[in-house]
PDB file of C-alpha atoms and ligand atoms in Angstrom:
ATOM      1  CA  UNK F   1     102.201 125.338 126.733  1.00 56.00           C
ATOM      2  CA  UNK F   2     102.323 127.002 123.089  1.00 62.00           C
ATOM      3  CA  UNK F   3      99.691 126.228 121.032  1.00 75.00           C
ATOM      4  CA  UNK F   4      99.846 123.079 118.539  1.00 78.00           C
ATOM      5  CA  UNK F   5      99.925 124.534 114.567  1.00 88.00           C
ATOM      6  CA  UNK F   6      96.969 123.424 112.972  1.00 93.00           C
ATOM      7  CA  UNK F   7      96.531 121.524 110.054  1.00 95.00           C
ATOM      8  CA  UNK F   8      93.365 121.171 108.145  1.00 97.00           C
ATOM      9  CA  UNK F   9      93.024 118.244 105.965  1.00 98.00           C
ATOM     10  CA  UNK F  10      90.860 118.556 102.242  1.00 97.00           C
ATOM     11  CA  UNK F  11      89.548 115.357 102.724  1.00 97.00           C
ATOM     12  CA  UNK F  12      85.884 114.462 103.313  1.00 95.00           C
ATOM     13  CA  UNK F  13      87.222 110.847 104.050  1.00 95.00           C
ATOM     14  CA  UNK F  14      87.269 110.558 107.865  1.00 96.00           C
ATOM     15  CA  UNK F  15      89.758 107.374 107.774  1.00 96.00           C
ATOM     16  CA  UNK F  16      92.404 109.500 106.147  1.00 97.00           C
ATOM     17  CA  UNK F  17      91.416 111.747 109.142  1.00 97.00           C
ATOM     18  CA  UNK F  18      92.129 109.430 111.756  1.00 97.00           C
ATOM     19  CA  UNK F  19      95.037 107.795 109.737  1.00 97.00           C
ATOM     20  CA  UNK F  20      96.619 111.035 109.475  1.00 97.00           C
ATOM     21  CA  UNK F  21      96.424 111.914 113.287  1.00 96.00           C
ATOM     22  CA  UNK F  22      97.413 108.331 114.254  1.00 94.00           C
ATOM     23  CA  UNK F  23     100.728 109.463 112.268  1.00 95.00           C
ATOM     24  CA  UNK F  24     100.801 113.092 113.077  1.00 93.00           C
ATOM     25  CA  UNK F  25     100.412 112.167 116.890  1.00 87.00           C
ATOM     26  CA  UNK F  26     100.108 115.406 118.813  1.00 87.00           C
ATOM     27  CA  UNK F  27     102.582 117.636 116.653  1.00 88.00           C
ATOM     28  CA  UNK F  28      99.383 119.697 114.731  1.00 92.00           C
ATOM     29  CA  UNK F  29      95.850 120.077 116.044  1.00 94.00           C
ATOM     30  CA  UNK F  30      94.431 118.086 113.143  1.00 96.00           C
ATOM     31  CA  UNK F  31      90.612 118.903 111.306  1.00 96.00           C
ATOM     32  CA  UNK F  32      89.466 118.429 108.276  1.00 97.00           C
ATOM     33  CA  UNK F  33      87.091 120.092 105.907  1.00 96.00           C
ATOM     34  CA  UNK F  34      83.873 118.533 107.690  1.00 96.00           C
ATOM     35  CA  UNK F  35      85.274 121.070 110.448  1.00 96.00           C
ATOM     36  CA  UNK F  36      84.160 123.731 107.837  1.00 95.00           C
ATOM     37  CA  UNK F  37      80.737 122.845 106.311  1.00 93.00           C
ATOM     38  CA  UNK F  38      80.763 126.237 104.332  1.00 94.00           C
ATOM     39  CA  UNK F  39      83.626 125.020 102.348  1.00 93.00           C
ATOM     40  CA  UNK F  40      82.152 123.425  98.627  1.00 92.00           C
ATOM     41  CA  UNK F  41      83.105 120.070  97.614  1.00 92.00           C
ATOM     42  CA  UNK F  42      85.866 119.932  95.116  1.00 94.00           C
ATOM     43  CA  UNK F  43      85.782 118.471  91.891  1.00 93.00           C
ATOM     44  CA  UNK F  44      88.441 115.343  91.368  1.00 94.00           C
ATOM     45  CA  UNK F  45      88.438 115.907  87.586  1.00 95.00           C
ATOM     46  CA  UNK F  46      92.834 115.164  87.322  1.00 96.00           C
ATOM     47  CA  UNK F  47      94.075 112.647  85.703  1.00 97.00           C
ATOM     48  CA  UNK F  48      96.641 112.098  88.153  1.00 98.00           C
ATOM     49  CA  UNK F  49      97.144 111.905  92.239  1.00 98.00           C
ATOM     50  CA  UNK F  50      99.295 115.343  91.931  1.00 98.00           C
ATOM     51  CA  UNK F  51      96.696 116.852  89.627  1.00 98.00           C
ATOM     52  CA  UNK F  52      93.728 116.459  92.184  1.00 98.00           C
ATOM     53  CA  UNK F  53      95.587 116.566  95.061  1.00 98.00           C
ATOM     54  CA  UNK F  54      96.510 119.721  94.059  1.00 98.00           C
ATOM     55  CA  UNK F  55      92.935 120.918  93.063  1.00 97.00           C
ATOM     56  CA  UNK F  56      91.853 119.701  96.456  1.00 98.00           C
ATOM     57  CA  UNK F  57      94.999 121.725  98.813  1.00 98.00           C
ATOM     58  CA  UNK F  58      94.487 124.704  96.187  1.00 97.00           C
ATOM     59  CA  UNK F  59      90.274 124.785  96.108  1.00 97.00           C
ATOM     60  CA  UNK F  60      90.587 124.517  99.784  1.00 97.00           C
ATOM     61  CA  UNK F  61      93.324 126.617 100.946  1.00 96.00           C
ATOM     62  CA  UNK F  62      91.863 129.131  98.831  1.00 95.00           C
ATOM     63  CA  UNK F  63      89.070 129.747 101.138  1.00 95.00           C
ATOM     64  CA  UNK F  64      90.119 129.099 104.809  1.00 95.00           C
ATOM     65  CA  UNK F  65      93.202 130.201 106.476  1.00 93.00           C
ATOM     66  CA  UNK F  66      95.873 128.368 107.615  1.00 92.00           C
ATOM     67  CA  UNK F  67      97.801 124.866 106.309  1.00 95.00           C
ATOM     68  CA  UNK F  68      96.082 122.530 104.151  1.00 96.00           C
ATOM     69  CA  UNK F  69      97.411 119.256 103.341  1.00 97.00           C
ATOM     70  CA  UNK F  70      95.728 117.167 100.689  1.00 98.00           C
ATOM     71  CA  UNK F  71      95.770 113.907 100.516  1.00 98.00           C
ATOM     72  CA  UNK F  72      95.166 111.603  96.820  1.00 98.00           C
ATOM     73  CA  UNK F  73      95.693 108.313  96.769  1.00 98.00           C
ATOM     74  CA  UNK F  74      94.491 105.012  95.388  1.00 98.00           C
ATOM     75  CA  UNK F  75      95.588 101.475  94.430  1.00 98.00           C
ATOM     76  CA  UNK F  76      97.784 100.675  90.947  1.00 98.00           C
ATOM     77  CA  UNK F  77      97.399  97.194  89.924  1.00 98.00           C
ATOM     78  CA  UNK F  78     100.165  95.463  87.448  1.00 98.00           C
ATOM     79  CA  UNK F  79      97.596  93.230  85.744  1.00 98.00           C
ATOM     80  CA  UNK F  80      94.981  95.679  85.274  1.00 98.00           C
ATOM     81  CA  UNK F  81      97.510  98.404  84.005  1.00 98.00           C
ATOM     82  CA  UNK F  82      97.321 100.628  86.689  1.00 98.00           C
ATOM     83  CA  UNK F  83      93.579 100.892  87.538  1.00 98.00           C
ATOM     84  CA  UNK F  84      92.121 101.305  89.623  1.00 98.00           C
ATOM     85  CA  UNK F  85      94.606 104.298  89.762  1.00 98.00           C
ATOM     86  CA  UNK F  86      92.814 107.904  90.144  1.00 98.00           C
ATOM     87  CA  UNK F  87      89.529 105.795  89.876  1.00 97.00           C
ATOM     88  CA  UNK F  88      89.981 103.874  93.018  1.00 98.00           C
ATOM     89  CA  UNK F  89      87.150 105.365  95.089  1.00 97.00           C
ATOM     90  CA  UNK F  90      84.112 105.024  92.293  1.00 97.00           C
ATOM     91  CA  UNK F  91      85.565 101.443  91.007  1.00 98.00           C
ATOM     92  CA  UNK F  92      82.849  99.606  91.822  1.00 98.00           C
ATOM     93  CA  UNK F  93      80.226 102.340  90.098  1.00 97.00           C
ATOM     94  CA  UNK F  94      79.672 103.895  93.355  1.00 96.00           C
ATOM     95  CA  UNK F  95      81.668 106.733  94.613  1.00 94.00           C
ATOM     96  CA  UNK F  96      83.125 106.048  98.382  1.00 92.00           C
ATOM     97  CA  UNK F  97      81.734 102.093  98.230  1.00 96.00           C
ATOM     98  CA  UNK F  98      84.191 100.683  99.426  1.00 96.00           C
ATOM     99  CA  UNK F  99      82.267  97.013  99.008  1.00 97.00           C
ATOM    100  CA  UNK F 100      81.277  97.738  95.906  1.00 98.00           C
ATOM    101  CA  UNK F 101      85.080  98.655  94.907  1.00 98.00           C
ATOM    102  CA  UNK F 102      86.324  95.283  96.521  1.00 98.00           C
ATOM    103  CA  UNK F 103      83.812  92.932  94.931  1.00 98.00           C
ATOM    104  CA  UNK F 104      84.507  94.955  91.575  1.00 98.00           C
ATOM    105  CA  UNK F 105      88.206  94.293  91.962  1.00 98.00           C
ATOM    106  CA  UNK F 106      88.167  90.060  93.083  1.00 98.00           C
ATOM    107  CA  UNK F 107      86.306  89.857  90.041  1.00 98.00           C
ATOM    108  CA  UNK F 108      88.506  91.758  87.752  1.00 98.00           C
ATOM    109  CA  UNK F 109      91.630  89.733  89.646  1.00 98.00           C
ATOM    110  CA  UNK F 110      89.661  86.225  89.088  1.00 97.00           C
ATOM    111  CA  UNK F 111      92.031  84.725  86.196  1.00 96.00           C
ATOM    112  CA  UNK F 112      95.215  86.429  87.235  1.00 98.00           C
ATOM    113  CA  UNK F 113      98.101  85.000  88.455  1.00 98.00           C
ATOM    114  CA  UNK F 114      99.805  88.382  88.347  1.00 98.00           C
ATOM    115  CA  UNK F 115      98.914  89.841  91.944  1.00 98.00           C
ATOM    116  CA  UNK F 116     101.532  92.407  91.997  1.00 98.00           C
ATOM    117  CA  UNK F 117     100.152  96.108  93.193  1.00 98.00           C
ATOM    118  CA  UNK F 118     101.066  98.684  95.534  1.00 98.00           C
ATOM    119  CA  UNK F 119      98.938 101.754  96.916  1.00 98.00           C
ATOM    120  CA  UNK F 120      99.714 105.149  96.016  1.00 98.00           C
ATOM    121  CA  UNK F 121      99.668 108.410  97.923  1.00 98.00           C
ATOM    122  CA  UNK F 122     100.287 111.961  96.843  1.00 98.00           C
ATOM    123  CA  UNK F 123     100.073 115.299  99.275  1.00 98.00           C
ATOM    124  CA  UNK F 124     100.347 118.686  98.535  1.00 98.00           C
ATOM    125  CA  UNK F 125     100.263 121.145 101.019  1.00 97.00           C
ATOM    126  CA  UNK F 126      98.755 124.333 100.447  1.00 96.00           C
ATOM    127  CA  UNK F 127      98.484 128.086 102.675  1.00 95.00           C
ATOM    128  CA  UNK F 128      96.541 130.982 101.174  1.00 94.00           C
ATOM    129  CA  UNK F 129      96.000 129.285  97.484  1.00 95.00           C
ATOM    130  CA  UNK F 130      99.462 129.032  96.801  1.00 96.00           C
ATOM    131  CA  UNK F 131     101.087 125.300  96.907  1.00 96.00           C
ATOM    132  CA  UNK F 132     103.910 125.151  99.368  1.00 95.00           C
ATOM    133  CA  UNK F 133     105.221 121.633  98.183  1.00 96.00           C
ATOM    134  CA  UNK F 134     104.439 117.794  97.889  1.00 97.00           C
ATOM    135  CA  UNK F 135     105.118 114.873  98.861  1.00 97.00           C
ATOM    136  CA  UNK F 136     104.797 111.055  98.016  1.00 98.00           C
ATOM    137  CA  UNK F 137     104.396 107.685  99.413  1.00 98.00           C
ATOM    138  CA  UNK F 138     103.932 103.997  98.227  1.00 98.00           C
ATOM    139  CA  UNK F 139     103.716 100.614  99.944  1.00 98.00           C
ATOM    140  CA  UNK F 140     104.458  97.498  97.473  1.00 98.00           C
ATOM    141  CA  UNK F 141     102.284  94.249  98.315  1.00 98.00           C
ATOM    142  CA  UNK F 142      99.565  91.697  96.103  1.00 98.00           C
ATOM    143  CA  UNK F 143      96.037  91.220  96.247  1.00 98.00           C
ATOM    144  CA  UNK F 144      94.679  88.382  98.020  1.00 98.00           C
ATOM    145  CA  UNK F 145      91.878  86.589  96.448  1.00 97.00           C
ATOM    146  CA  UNK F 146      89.394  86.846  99.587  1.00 97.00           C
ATOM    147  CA  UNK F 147      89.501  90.169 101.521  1.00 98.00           C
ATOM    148  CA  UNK F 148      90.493  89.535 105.159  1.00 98.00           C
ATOM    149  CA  UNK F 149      90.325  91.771 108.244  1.00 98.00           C
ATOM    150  CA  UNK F 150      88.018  94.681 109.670  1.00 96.00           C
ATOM    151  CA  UNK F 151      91.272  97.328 109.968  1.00 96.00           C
ATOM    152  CA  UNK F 152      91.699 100.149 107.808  1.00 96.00           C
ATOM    153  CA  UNK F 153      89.539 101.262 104.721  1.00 97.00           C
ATOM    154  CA  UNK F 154      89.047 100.862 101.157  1.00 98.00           C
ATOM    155  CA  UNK F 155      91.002  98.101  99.368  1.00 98.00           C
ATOM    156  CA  UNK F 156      92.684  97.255 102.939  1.00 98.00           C
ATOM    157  CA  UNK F 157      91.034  93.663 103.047  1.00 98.00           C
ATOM    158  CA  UNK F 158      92.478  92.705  99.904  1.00 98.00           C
ATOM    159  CA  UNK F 159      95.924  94.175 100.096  1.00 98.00           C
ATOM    160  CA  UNK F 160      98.872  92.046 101.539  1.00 98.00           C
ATOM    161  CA  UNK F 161     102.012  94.295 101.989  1.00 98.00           C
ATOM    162  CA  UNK F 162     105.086  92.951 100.513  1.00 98.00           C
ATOM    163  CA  UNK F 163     106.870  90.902 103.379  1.00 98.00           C
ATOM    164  CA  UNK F 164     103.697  90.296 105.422  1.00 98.00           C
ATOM    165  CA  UNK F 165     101.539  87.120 105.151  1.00 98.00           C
ATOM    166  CA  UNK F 166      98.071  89.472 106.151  1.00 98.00           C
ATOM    167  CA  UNK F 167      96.265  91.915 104.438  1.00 98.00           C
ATOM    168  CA  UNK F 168      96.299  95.698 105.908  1.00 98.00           C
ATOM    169  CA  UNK F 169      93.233  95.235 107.293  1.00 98.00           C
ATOM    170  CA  UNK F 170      94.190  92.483 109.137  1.00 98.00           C
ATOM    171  CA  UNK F 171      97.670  94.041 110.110  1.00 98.00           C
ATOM    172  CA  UNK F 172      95.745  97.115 112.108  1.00 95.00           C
ATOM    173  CA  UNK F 173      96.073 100.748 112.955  1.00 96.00           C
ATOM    174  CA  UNK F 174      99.667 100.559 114.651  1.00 96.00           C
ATOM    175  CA  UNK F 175     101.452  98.455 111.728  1.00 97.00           C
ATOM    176  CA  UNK F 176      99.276 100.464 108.997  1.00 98.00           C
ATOM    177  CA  UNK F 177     100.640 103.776 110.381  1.00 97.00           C
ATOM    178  CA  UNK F 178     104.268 102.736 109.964  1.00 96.00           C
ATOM    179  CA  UNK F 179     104.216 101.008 106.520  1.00 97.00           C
ATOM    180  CA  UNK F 180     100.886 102.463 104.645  1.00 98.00           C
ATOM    181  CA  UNK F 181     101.711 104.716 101.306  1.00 98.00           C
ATOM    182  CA  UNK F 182      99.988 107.604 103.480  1.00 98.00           C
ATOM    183  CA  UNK F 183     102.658 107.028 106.448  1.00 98.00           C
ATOM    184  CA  UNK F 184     105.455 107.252 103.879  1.00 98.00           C
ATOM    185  CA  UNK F 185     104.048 110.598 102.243  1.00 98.00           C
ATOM    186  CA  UNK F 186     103.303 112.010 106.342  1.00 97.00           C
ATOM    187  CA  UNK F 187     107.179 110.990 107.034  1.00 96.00           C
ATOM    188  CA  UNK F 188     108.373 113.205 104.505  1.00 96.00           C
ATOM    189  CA  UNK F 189     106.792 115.842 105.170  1.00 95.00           C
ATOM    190  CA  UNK F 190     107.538 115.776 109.277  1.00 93.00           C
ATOM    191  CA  UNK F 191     110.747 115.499 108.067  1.00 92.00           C
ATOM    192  CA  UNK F 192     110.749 118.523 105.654  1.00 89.00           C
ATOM    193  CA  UNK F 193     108.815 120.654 108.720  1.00 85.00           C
ATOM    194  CA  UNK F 194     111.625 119.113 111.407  1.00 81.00           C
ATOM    195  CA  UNK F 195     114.960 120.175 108.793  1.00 79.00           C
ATOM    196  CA  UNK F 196     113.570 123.563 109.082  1.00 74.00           C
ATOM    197  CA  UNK F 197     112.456 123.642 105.392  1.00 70.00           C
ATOM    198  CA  UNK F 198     108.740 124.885 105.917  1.00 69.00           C
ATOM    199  CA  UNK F 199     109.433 127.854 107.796  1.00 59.00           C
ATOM    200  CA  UNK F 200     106.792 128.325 110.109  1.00 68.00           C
ATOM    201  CA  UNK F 201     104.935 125.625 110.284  1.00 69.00           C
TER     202      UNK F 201
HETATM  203  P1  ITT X   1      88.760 112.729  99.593  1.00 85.11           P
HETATM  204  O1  ITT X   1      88.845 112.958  98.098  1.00 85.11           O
HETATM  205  O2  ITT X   1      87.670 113.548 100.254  1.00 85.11           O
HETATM  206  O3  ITT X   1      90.092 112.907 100.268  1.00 85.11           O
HETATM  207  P2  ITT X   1      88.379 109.948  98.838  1.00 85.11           P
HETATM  208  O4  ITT X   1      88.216 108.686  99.645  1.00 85.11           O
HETATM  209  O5  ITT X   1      87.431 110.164  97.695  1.00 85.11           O
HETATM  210  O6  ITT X   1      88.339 111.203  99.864  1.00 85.11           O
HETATM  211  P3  ITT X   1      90.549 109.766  96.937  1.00 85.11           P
HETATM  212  O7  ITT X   1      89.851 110.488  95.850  1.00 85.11           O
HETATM  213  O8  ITT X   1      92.003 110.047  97.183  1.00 85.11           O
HETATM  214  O9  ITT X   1      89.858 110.013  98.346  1.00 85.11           O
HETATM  215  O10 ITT X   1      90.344 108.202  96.686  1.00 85.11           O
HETATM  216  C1  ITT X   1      91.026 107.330  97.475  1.00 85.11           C
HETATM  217  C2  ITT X   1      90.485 105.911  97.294  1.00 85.11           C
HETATM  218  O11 ITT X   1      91.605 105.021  97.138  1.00 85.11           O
HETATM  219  C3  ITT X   1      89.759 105.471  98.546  1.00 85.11           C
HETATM  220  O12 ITT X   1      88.383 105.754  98.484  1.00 85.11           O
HETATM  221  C4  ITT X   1      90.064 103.977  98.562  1.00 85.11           C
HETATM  222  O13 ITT X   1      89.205 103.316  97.665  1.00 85.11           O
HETATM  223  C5  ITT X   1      91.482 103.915  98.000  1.00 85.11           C
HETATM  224  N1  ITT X   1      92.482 104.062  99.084  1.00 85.11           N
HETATM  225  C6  ITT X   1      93.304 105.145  99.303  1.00 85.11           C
HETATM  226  N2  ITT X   1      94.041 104.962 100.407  1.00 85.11           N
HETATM  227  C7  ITT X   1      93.694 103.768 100.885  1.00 85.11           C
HETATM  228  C8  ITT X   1      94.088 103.034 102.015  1.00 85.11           C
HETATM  229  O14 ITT X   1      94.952 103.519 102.901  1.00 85.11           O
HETATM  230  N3  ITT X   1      93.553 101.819 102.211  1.00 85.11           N
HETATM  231  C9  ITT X   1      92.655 101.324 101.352  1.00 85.11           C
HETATM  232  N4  ITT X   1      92.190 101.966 100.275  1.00 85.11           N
HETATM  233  C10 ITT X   1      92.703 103.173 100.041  1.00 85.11           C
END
């Protein structure tokens, strides 16, 4: 059997991981930069999901060989004018508290009526330091008012995709991987490998 190509995530964030692969299924031998612990942590210091996505797949790819995909995402809320936006993982004052970042955002939601939202994802992929191209995914929903469910990560408990009655948490792994922002952004670029438009890979 030829060998899978491989495909090394810049994430740090082992749902993304498994998220990714639950996508992916066995079309790429998947790792991610916890594979690698010589590789330095990058700085997030964009402004926007292409800007560090990009610093990620570039500070990355940079050092290791092979295909790196970035992934930079986060949740855009109508009534709070976009945030938490790039800001989505620290939210709640801690970086990667995902609690913390929930209970922040009820609180913030309290006296809106306004529950509109949708989560944002933005890849880049990346070989040798040099960006190879990017892609882009959303998923359109509201935010409950009580987080729900034990699927998923981050703002999952408090996200209800548009058309569903449950949050993403509550939906689970097989729904999330067909609807999520992240599934989007993965489906267009299987279907930019599969059309033959990244040679080699
Ligand atoms: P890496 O930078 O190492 O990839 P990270 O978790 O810090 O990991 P981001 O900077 O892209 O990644 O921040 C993403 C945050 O947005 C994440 O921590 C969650 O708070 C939120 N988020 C992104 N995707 C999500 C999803 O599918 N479900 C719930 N929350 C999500």
């Amino acid at each position: 059997m030829p060998e899978l190509p491989r495909l090394i995530i810049a994430t740090r964030n082992s749902h993304k991981t498994q998220e990714i692969r639950h996508i992916l299924g066995d079309r790429f031998e998947i790792l991610d930069v916890t594979d690698f612990p010589e590789l330095p942590e990058i700085e997030e210091t964009g402004s926007t999901f292409l800007e560090n996505a990009r610093l990620k797949a570039l500070g990355i790819s940079g050092r290791i060989d092979g295909w790196v995909l970035a992934d930079d995402s986060g949740l855009d809320v109508d009534a709070l004018g976009g945030a938490p936006g790039v800001w989505s993982s620290s939210y709640g004052g801690e970086e990667g508290n995902h609690a913390k970042n929930n209970l922040r955002l009820i609180s913030e939601m309290a006296n809106h009526d306004q529950r509109s939202a949708r989560f944002l994802c933005t890849l880049v992929l990346a070989k040798n330091g040099k960006e190879i191209a990017t892609f882009h995914g959303a998923v359109e929903g509201e935010i409950a008012r009580q987080p729900s469910g034990n699927g998923g990560f981050g703002y999952d408990p408090l996200f209800i995709p548009t058309g569903y009655s449950q949050t993403m948490a509550d939906l689970g792994a097989d729904k999330k991987s067909q609807l999520s922002h992240r599934a989007k952004a993965i489906q267009s670029f299987v279907s930019n490998v599969s059309s033959g438009n990244l040679l080699n890979l």
